[in-house]
Coordinates of C-alpha atoms and ligand atoms in Angstrom, one line a residue:
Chain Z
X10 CA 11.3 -6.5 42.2
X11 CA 7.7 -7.3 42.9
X12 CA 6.4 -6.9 46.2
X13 CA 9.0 -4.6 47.3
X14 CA 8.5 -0.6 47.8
X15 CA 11.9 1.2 46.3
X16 CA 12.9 4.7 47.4
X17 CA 16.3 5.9 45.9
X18 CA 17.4 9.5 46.6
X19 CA 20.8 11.5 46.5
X20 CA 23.1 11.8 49.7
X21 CA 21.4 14.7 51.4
X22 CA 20.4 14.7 54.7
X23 CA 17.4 16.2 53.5
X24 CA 15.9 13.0 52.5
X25 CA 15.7 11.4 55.4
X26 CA 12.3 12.5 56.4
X27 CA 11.3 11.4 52.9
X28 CA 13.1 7.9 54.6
X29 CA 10.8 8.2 57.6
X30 CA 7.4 9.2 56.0
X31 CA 8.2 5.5 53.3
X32 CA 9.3 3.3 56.0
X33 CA 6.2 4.6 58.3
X34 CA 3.8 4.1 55.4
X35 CA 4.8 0.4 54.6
X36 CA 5.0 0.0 58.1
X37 CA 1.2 1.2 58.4
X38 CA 0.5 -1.7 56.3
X39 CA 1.9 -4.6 59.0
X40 CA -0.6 -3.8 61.5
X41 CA 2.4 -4.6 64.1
X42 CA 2.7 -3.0 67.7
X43 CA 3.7 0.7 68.0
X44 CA 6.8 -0.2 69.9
X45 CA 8.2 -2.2 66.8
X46 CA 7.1 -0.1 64.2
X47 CA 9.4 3.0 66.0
X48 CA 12.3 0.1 66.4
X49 CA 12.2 -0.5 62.5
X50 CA 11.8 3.4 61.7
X51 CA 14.8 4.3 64.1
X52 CA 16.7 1.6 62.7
X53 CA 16.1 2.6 59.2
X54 CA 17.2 6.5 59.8
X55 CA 20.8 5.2 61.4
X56 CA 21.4 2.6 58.2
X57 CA 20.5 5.5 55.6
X58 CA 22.5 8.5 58.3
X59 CA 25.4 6.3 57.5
X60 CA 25.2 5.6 54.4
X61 CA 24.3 9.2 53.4
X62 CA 27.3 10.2 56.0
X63 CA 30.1 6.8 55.6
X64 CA 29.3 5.9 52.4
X65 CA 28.3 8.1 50.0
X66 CA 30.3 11.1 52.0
X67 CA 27.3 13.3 51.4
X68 CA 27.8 13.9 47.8
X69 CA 24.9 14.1 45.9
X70 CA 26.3 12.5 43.1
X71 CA 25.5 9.3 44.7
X72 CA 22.1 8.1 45.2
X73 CA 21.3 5.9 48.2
X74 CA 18.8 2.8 47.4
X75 CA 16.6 1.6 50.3
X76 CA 14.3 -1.7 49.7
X77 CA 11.4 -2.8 52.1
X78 CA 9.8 -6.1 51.5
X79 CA 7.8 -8.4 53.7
X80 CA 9.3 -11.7 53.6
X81 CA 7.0 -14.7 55.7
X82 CA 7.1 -13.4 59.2
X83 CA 9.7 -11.2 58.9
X84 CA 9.8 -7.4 57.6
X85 CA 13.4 -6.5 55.5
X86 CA 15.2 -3.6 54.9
X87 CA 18.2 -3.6 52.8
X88 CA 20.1 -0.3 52.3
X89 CA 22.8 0.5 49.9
X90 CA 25.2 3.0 49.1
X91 CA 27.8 3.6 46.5
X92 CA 31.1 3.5 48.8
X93 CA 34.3 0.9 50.3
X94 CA 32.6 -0.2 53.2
X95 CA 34.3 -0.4 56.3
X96 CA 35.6 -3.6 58.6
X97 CA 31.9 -4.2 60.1
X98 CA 33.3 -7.5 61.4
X99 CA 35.8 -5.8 63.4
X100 CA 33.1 -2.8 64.3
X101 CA 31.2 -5.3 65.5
X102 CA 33.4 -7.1 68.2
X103 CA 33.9 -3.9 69.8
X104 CA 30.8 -1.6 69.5
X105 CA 31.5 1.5 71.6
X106 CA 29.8 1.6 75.3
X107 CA 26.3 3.6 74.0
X108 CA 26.6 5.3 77.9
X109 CA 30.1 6.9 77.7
X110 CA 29.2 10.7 77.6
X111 CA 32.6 11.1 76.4
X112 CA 31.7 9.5 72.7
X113 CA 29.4 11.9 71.0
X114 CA 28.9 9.5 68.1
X115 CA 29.3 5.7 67.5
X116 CA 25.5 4.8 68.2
X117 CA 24.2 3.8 65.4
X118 CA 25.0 0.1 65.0
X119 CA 24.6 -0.2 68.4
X120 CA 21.1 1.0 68.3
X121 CA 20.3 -0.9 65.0
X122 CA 21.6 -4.5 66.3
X123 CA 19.5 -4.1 69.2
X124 CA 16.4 -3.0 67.9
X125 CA 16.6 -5.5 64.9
X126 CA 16.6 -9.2 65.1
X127 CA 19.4 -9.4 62.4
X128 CA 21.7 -7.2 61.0
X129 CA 23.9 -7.9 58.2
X130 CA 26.7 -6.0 55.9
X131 CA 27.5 -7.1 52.6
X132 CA 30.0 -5.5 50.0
X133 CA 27.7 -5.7 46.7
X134 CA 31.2 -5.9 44.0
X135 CA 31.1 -2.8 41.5
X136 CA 28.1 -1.4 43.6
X137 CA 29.3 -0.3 47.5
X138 CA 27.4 -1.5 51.1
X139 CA 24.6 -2.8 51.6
X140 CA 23.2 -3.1 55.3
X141 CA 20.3 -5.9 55.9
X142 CA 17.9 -5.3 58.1
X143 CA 15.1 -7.7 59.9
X144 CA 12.7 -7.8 62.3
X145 CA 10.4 -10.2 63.1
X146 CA 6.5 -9.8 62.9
X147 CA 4.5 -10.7 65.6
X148 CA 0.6 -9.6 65.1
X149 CA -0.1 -6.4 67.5
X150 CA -1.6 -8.1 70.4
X151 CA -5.4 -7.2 71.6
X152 CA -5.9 -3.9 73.3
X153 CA -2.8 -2.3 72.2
X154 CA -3.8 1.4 71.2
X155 CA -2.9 2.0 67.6
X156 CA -1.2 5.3 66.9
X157 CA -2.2 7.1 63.9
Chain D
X28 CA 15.9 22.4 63.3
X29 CA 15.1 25.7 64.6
X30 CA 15.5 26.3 68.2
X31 CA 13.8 29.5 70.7
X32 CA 15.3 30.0 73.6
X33 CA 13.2 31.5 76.8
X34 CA 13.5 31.9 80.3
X35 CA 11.4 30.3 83.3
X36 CA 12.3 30.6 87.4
X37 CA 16.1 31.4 86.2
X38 CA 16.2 27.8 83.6
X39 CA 16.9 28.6 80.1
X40 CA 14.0 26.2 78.2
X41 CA 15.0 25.9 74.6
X42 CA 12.3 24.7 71.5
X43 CA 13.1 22.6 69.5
X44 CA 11.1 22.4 66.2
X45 CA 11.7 19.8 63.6
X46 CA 14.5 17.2 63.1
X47 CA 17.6 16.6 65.4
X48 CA 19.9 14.6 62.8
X49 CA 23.2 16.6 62.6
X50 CA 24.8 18.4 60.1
X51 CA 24.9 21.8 60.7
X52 CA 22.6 21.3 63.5
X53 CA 25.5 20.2 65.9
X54 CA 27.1 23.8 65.2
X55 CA 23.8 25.7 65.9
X56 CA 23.5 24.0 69.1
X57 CA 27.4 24.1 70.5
X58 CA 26.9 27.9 70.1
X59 CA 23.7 28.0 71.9
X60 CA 25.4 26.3 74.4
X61 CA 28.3 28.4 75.1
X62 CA 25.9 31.6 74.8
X63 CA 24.3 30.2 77.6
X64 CA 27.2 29.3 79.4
X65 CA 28.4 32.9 78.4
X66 CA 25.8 34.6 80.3
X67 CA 26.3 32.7 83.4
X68 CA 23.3 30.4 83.2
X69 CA 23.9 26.8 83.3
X70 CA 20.2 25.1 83.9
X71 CA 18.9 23.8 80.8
X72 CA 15.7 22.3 79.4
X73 CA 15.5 21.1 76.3
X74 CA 12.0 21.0 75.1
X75 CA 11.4 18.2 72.5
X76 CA 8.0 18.8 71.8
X77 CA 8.5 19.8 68.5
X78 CA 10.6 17.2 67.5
X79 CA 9.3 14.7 65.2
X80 CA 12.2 12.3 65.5
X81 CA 16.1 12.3 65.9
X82 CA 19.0 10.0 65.3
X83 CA 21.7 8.7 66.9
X84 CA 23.6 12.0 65.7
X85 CA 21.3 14.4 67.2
X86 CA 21.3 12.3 70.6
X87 CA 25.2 13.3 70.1
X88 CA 24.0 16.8 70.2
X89 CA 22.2 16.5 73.7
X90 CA 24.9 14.8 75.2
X91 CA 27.8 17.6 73.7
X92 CA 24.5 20.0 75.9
X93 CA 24.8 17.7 78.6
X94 CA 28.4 17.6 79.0
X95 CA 28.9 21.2 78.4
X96 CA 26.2 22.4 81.0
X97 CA 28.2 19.6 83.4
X98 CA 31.3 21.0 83.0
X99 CA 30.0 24.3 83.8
X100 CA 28.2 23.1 86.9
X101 CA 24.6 22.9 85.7
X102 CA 22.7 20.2 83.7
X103 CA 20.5 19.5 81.1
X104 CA 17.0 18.0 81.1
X105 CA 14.4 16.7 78.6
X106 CA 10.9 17.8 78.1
X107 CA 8.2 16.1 76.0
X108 CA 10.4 13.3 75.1
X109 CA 8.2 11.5 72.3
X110 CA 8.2 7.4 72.5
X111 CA 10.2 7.1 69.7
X112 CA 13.1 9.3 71.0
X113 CA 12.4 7.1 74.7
X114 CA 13.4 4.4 72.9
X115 CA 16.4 5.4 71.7
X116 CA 17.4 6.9 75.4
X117 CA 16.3 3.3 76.6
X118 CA 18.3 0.8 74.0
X119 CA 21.5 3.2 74.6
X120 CA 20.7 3.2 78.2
X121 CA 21.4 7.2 77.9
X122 CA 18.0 7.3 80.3
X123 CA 19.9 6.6 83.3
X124 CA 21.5 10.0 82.1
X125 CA 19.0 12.4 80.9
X126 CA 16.1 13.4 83.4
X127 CA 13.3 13.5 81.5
X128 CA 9.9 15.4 82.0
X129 CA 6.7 15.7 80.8
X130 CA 5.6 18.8 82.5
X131 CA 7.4 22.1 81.9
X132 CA 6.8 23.4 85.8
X133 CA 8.1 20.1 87.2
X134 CA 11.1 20.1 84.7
X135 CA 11.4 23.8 85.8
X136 CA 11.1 23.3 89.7
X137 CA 13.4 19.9 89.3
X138 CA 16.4 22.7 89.2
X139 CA 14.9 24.3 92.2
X140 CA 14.4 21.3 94.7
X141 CA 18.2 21.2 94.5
Chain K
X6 CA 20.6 7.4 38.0
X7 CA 21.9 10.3 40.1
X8 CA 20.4 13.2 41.6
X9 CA 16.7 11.6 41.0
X10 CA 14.3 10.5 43.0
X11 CA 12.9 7.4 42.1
X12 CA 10.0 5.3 44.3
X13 CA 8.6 2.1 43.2
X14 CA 5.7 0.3 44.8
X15 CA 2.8 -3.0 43.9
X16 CA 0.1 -1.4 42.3
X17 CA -2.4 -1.0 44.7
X18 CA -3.9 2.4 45.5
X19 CA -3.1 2.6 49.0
X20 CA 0.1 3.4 48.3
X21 CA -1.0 7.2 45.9
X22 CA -0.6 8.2 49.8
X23 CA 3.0 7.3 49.5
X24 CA 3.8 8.7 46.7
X25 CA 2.0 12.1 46.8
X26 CA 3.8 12.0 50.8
X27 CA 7.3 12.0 48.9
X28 CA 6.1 14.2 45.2
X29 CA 5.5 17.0 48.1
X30 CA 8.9 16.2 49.7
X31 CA 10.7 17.1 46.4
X32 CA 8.9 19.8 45.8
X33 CA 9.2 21.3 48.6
X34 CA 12.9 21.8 48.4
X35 CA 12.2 23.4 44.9
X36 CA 10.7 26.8 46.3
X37 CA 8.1 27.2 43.7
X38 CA 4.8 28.4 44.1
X39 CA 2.1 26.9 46.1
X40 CA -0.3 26.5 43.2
X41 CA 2.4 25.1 40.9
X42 CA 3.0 22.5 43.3
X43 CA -0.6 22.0 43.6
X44 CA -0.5 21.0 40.0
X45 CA 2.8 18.8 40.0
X46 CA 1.2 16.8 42.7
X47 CA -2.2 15.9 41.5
X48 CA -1.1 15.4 38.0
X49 CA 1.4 13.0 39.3
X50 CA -1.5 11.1 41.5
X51 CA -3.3 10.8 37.8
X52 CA -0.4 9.3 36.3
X53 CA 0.3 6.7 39.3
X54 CA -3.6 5.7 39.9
X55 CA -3.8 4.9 35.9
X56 CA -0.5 3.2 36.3
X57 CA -2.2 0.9 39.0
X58 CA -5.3 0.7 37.5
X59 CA -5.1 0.5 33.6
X60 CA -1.6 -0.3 33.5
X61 CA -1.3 -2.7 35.8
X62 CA -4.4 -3.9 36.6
X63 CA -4.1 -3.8 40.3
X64 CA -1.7 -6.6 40.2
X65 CA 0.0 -6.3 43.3
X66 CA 2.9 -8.6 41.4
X67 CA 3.7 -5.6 39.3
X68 CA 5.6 -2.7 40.5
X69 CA 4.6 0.9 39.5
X70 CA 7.8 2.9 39.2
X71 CA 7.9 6.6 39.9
X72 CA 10.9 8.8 39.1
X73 CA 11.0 12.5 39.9
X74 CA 14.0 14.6 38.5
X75 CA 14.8 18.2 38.0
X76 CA 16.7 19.2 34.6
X77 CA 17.1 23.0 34.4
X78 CA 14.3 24.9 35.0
X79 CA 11.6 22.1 34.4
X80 CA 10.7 19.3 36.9
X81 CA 10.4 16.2 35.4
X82 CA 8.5 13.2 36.3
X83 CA 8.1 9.7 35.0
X84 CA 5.7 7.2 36.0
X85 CA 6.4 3.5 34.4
X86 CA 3.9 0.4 34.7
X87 CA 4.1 -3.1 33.1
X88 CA 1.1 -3.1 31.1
X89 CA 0.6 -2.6 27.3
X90 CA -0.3 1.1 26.9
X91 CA -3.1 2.3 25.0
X92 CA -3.4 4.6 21.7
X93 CA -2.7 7.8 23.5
X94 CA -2.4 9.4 20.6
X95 CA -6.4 8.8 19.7
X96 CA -6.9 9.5 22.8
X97 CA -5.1 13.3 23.0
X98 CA -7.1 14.0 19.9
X99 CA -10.2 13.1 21.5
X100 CA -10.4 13.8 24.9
X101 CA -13.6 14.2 26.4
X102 CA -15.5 17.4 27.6
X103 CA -14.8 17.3 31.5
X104 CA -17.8 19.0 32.3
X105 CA -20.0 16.3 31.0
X106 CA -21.6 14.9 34.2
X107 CA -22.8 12.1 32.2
X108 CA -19.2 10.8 32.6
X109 CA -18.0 9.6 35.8
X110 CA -14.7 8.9 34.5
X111 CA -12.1 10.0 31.7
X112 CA -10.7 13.5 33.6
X113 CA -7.2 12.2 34.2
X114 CA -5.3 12.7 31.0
X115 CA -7.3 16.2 30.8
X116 CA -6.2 17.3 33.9
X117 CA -2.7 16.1 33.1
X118 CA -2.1 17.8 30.1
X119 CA -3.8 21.3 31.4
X120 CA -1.7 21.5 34.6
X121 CA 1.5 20.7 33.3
X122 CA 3.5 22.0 30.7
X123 CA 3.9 18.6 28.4
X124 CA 2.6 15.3 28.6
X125 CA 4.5 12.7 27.1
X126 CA 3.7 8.9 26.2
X127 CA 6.1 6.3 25.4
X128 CA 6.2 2.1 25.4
X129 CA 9.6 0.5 26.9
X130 CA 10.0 -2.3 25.1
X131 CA 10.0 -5.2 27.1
X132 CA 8.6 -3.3 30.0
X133 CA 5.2 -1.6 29.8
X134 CA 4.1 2.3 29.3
X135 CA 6.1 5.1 30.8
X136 CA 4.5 8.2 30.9
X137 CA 6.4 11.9 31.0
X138 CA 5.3 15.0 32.6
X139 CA 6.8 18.3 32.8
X140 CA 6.6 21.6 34.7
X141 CA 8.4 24.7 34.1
X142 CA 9.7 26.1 37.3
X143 CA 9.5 30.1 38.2
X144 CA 10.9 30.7 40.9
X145 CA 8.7 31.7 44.2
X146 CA 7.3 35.2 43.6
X147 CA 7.9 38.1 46.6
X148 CA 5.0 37.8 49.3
X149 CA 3.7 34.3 47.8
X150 CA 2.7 32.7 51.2
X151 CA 5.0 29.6 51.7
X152 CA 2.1 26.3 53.0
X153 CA 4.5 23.3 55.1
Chain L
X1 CA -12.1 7.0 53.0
X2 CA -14.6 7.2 55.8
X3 CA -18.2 8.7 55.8
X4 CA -20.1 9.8 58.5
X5 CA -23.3 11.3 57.9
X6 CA -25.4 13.9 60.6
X7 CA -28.7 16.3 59.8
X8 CA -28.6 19.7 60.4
X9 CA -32.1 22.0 59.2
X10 CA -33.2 19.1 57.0
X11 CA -30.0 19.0 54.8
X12 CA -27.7 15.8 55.2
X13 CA -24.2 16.6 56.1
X14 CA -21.7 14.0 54.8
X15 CA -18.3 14.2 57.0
X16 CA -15.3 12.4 54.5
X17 CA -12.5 11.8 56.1
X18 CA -9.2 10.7 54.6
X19 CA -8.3 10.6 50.3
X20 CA -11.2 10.4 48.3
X21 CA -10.0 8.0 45.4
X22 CA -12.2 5.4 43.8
X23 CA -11.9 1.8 44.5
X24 CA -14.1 0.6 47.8
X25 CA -15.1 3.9 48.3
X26 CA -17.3 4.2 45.1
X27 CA -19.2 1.4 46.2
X28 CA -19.3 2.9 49.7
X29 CA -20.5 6.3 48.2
X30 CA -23.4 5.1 46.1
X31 CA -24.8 3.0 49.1
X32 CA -24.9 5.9 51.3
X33 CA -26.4 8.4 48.6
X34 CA -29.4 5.7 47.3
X35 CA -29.8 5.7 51.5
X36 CA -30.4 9.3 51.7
X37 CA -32.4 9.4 48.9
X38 CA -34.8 6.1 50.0
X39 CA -35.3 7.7 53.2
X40 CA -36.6 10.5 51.2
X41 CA -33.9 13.3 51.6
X42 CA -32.2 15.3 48.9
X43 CA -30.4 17.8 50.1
X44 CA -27.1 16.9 50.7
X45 CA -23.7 19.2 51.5
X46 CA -20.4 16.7 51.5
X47 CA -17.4 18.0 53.8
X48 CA -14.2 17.9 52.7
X49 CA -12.6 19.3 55.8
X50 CA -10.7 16.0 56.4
X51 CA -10.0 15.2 53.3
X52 CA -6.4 15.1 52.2
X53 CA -6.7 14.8 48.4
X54 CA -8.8 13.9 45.4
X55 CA -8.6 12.1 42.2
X56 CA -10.3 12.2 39.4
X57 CA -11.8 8.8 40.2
X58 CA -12.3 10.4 43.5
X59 CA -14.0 13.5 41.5
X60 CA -16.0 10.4 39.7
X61 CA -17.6 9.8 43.1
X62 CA -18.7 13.5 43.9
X63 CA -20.3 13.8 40.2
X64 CA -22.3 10.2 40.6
X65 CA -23.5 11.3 43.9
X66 CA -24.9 14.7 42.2
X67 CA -26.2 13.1 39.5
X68 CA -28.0 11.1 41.9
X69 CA -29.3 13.9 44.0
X70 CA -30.4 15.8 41.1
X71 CA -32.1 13.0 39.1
X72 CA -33.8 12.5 43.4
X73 CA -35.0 16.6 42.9
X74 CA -32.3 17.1 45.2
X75 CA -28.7 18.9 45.1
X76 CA -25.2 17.6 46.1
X77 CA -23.1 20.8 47.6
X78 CA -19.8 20.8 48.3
X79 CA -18.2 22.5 51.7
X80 CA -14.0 23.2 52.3
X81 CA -12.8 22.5 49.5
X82 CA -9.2 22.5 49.8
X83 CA -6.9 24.7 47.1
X84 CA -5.6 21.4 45.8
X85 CA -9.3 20.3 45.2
X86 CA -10.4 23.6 43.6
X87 CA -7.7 23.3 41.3
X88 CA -9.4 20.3 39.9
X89 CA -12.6 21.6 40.5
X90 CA -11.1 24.7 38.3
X91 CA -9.1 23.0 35.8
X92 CA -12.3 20.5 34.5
X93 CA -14.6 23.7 35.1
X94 CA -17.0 21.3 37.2
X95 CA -17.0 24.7 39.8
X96 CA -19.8 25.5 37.4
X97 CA -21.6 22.3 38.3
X98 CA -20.6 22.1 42.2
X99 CA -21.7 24.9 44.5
X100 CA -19.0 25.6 47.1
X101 CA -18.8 27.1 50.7
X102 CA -16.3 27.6 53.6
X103 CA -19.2 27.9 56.0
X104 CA -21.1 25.1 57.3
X105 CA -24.2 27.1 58.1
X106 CA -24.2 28.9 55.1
X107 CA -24.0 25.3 53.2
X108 CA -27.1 24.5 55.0
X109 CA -28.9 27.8 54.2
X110 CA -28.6 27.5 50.7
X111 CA -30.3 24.7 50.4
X112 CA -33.1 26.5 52.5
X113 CA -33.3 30.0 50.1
X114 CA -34.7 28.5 47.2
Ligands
LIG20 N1 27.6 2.6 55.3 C1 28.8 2.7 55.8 N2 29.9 2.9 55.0 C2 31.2 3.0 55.6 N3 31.4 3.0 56.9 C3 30.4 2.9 57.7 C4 29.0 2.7 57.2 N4 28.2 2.6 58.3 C5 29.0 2.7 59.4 N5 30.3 2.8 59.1 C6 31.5 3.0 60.0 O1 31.1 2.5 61.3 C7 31.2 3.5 62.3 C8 30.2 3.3 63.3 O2 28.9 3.7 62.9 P1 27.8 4.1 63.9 O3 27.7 3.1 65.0 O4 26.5 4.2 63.1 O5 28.2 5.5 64.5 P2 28.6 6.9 63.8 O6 27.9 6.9 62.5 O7 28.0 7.9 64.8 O8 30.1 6.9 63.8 C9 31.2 4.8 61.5 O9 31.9 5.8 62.2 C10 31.9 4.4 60.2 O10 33.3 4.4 60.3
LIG21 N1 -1.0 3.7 32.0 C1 -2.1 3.4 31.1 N2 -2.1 2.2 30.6 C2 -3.1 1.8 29.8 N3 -4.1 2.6 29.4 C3 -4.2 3.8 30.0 C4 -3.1 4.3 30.8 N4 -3.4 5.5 31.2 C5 -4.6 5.9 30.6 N5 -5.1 4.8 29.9 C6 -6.3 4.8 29.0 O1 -6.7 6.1 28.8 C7 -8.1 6.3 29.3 C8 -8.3 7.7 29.8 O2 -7.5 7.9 31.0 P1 -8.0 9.0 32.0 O3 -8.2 10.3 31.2 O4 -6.9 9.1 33.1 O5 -9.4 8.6 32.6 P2 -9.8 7.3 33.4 O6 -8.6 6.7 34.0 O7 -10.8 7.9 34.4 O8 -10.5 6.5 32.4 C9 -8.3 5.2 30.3 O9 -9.6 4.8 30.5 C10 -7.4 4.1 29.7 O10 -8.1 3.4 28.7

C-alpha cells in the first residue's frame, strides 16, 4: 500500500532489533517528542515479542508482517501473525497487576494499552492476528532536545 | 545478551551488553543468579549501560533477579537505566520497586548505608 | 513468502538508510565475510536508489519493495518498483567505462554486476521492474576479523 | 548530508557528515566547490570520517567536485575512506583518479610537495 513502510520477517527473536532500527527510522521522520517516539518503539517490540512468541510459536516458517503508516494526526502500527489468536476481550477485562513481583510475564498489553492511545485485535479470517496500534501526534513542542 | 560479572566494596555489578528480550537469555541469567547466591553474596547491581533496549520479557528477567536476591536476603539495583527502559519501569509502576542509579559508587555505597 | 525478508517503503531516498540499516541485519546473521557483505550492501543501495529514482520517479505514492532471501549457498535479493523498466539488455552490452570522469553518472549497473555474482532483470506484468541480485556465500574464513 | 568546511596550510578541508547520496546534496556540493574556487582556492581534501555510505550518485558528487578543482588548477583529495567506500572506489578503478589518505596532516602535505 502506498505510503506505508512494510517489514516482514520470520519468527525469530532475532528480528526484533531489525523491528526497532524500522520503527525508529519512520519515527525519525515525525519530528515528535523523544518521550513518544520510545512509547511507540516499546510498544511495537511487545506486539511483534508476542506475535513472534503467541502467534507464530517461534517457528520460522511463519513470517510476521508489521505495517507503519501515518494517518492525519495519528501514527499506525498494525502487526500480524499467522496464528488462533487468543480471547483479547477477556485479556482485556482483567490485565494482570504490572507490580505483582510474583508474575514474571503478563506485561505486554499492559504496557502497550498505556503507552498507545488505541489498541485493537482483530482475527484477519484465513490469515491469523492482527494487533492495531495508534498514537496520536502532537508536534514536539519548542525547546525539547532532539535525540539523535 | 552477554553479561560480565565483577566485584566492587563486596556488590557483585553485572554488564549487561546488548538486548534483554528473553529466550535463552532468562536461563543465562537464573544461573548467574543462583551462582551468586551460591557463593554467599546477595547484593546485586545490574548495570544497564549496555543495553540498547529491553521488553517486557527481559523486565521478567530483573524481577526473577530481584526476587531471587530477596529471597536470599539481598537485593537488586539498576545502573544506567536508559529513558526508554525508565519508561517501561514507570508505565508498569515496577520503579517504586527497582532502585535505580546513575552513578556506580552511589549504587555501590547504597548497599553500604544499610 | 516464508523465511524472507521483505521491506517496502515510498520512494524517497531517505529511506536507502532504512534499508541498508536492515540489508546489514540479514547479513549479519549469515557469517560471511566482511568484504562480501560490503558488496551485498552497496549493490543493493544501487538497485533501491534506481528503483526510487528511475523507477519510480520519486513518487512518494509508489512503493519500492525490497525482498532479501537466502536459497542454498547464494543470498538472493530482489528490489521491485512500479515503473516501466528500461532496455537493460542494451544497456549490459553497453555499459559505460567507470573511469570516465566526464560522466558523473551511469556507475550503478557496473558496480552491480562486478560485486555480485548475477544480475538479473525482469518486468512484472502489471507491476513495474524487478531487479535480481545474487551472491554466493563462502563461509567466514579462520582469523577473518568479524566488524558489528 | 552535511558540509562543513575549515583551512588548514592553505588547503580547504571539507568535513561530510552523514550518507553522501545525490539529491539536495549535489546542489549543495557544487555551491560549496564554485565557493572555494571564487575565493580563489584549489586545493581541497574532503573527509569522509563521518560518512556512513556512498552511492554512485553519491560518487557522482566526489568526481564533479574534482572535475571542478582540476579544470580551477586545483586537486580534489580524498581522506578516510571507509572499506565500504574503497570498494567502490576499487570496483570502478576511480582509486586511480582519487588520491587517498588516513592522515589528516599528511592530506594537507601533499598538496604542499608538489
Ligand atoms: N499475538 C498473540 N497471539 C496469541 N496470543 C497472544 C498474542 N498476544 C498476546 N497473547 C496472549 O495474551 C497473553 C498476555 O500477553 P502479554 O500481556 O503481552 O504478556 P506475556 O506475553 O508476557 O504473557 C499472552 O500470554 C498470550 O496468551
Ligand atoms: N529500475 C529502473 N527503472 C528504469 N530504468 C532504470 C532502472 N535502473 C536503471 N535504469 C536505467 O539504466 C541507466 C543506468 O543506470 P545506472 O548504471 O544505475 O546509472 P545511473 O542511475 O547513475 O544513471 C539509468 O540511467 C536508467 O536509464
Amino acid at each position: 500500500m502506498a505510503g506505508t513502510v512494510v517489514l516482514e520477517f520470520p519468527s525469530d527473536y532475532k528480528f526484533l532489533n531489525t523491528v526497532d532500527l524500522v520503527c525508529n527510522e519512520v519515527i525519525q521522520n515525525l519530528c515528535i517528542k523523544h518521550e513518544i517516539a520510545n512509547e511507540i518503539a516499546i510498544s511495537v517490540i511487545e506486539a511483534v515479542t508476542n506475535a513472534i512468541e503467541h502467534g507464530n510459536h517461534e517457528c520460522c516458517d511463519q513470517n510476521v508482517r508489521v505495517l507503519f503508516q501515518c494517518k492525519d494526526d495519528r501514527f499506525c502500527v498494525e502487526v500480524e501473525d499467522c496464528g488462533k489468536g487468543f480471547d483479547y476481550q477477556c485479556f482485556l477485562q482483567n490485565i494482570p497487576d504490572p507490580t505483582n513481583v510474583g508474575h514474571l510475564r503478563g506485561r505486554g498489553i499492559f504496557i502497550m494499552k498505556n503507552m498507545m492511545d488505541s489498541l485493537d485485535f482483530e482475527m484477519v479470517p484465513g490469515h491469523g492476528m492482527k494487533v492495531k496500534l495508534e498514537k496520536k501526534l502532537k508536534p514536539k513542542a519548542d525547546g525539547d532536545v532532539q535525540k539523535d | 545478551m552477554r553479561i560480565e560479572s565483577r566485584e566492587k566494596n563486596g556488590v557483585v555489578i553485572l554488564d549487561l551488553q546488548g538486548k534483554l528480550m528473553g529466550g535463552p537469555d532468562a536461563e543465562t541469567f537464573k544461573n548467574t543468579f543462583h551462582q551468586i547466591l551460591e557463593q554467599g553474596r546477595k547484593r546485586v547491581v545490574v548495570n544497564l549501560h549496555g543495553v540498547d533496549w529491553i521488553n517486557s520479557t527481559g523486565m521478567g528477567i530483573l524481577i526473577s533477579g530481584y526476587t531471587t536476591m530477596r529471597r536470599g536476603g539481598g537485593d537488586l539495583r539498576l545502573l544506567h537505566v536508559s529513558d526508554r527502559i525508565q519508561s517501561i519501569l514507570y508505565v508498569t509502576k515496577l520503579n517504586l520497586i527497582f532502585k535505580c542509579f546513575d552513578n556506580e559508587d552511589e549504587a555501590v555505597a547504597s548497599f553500604l548505608d544499610g
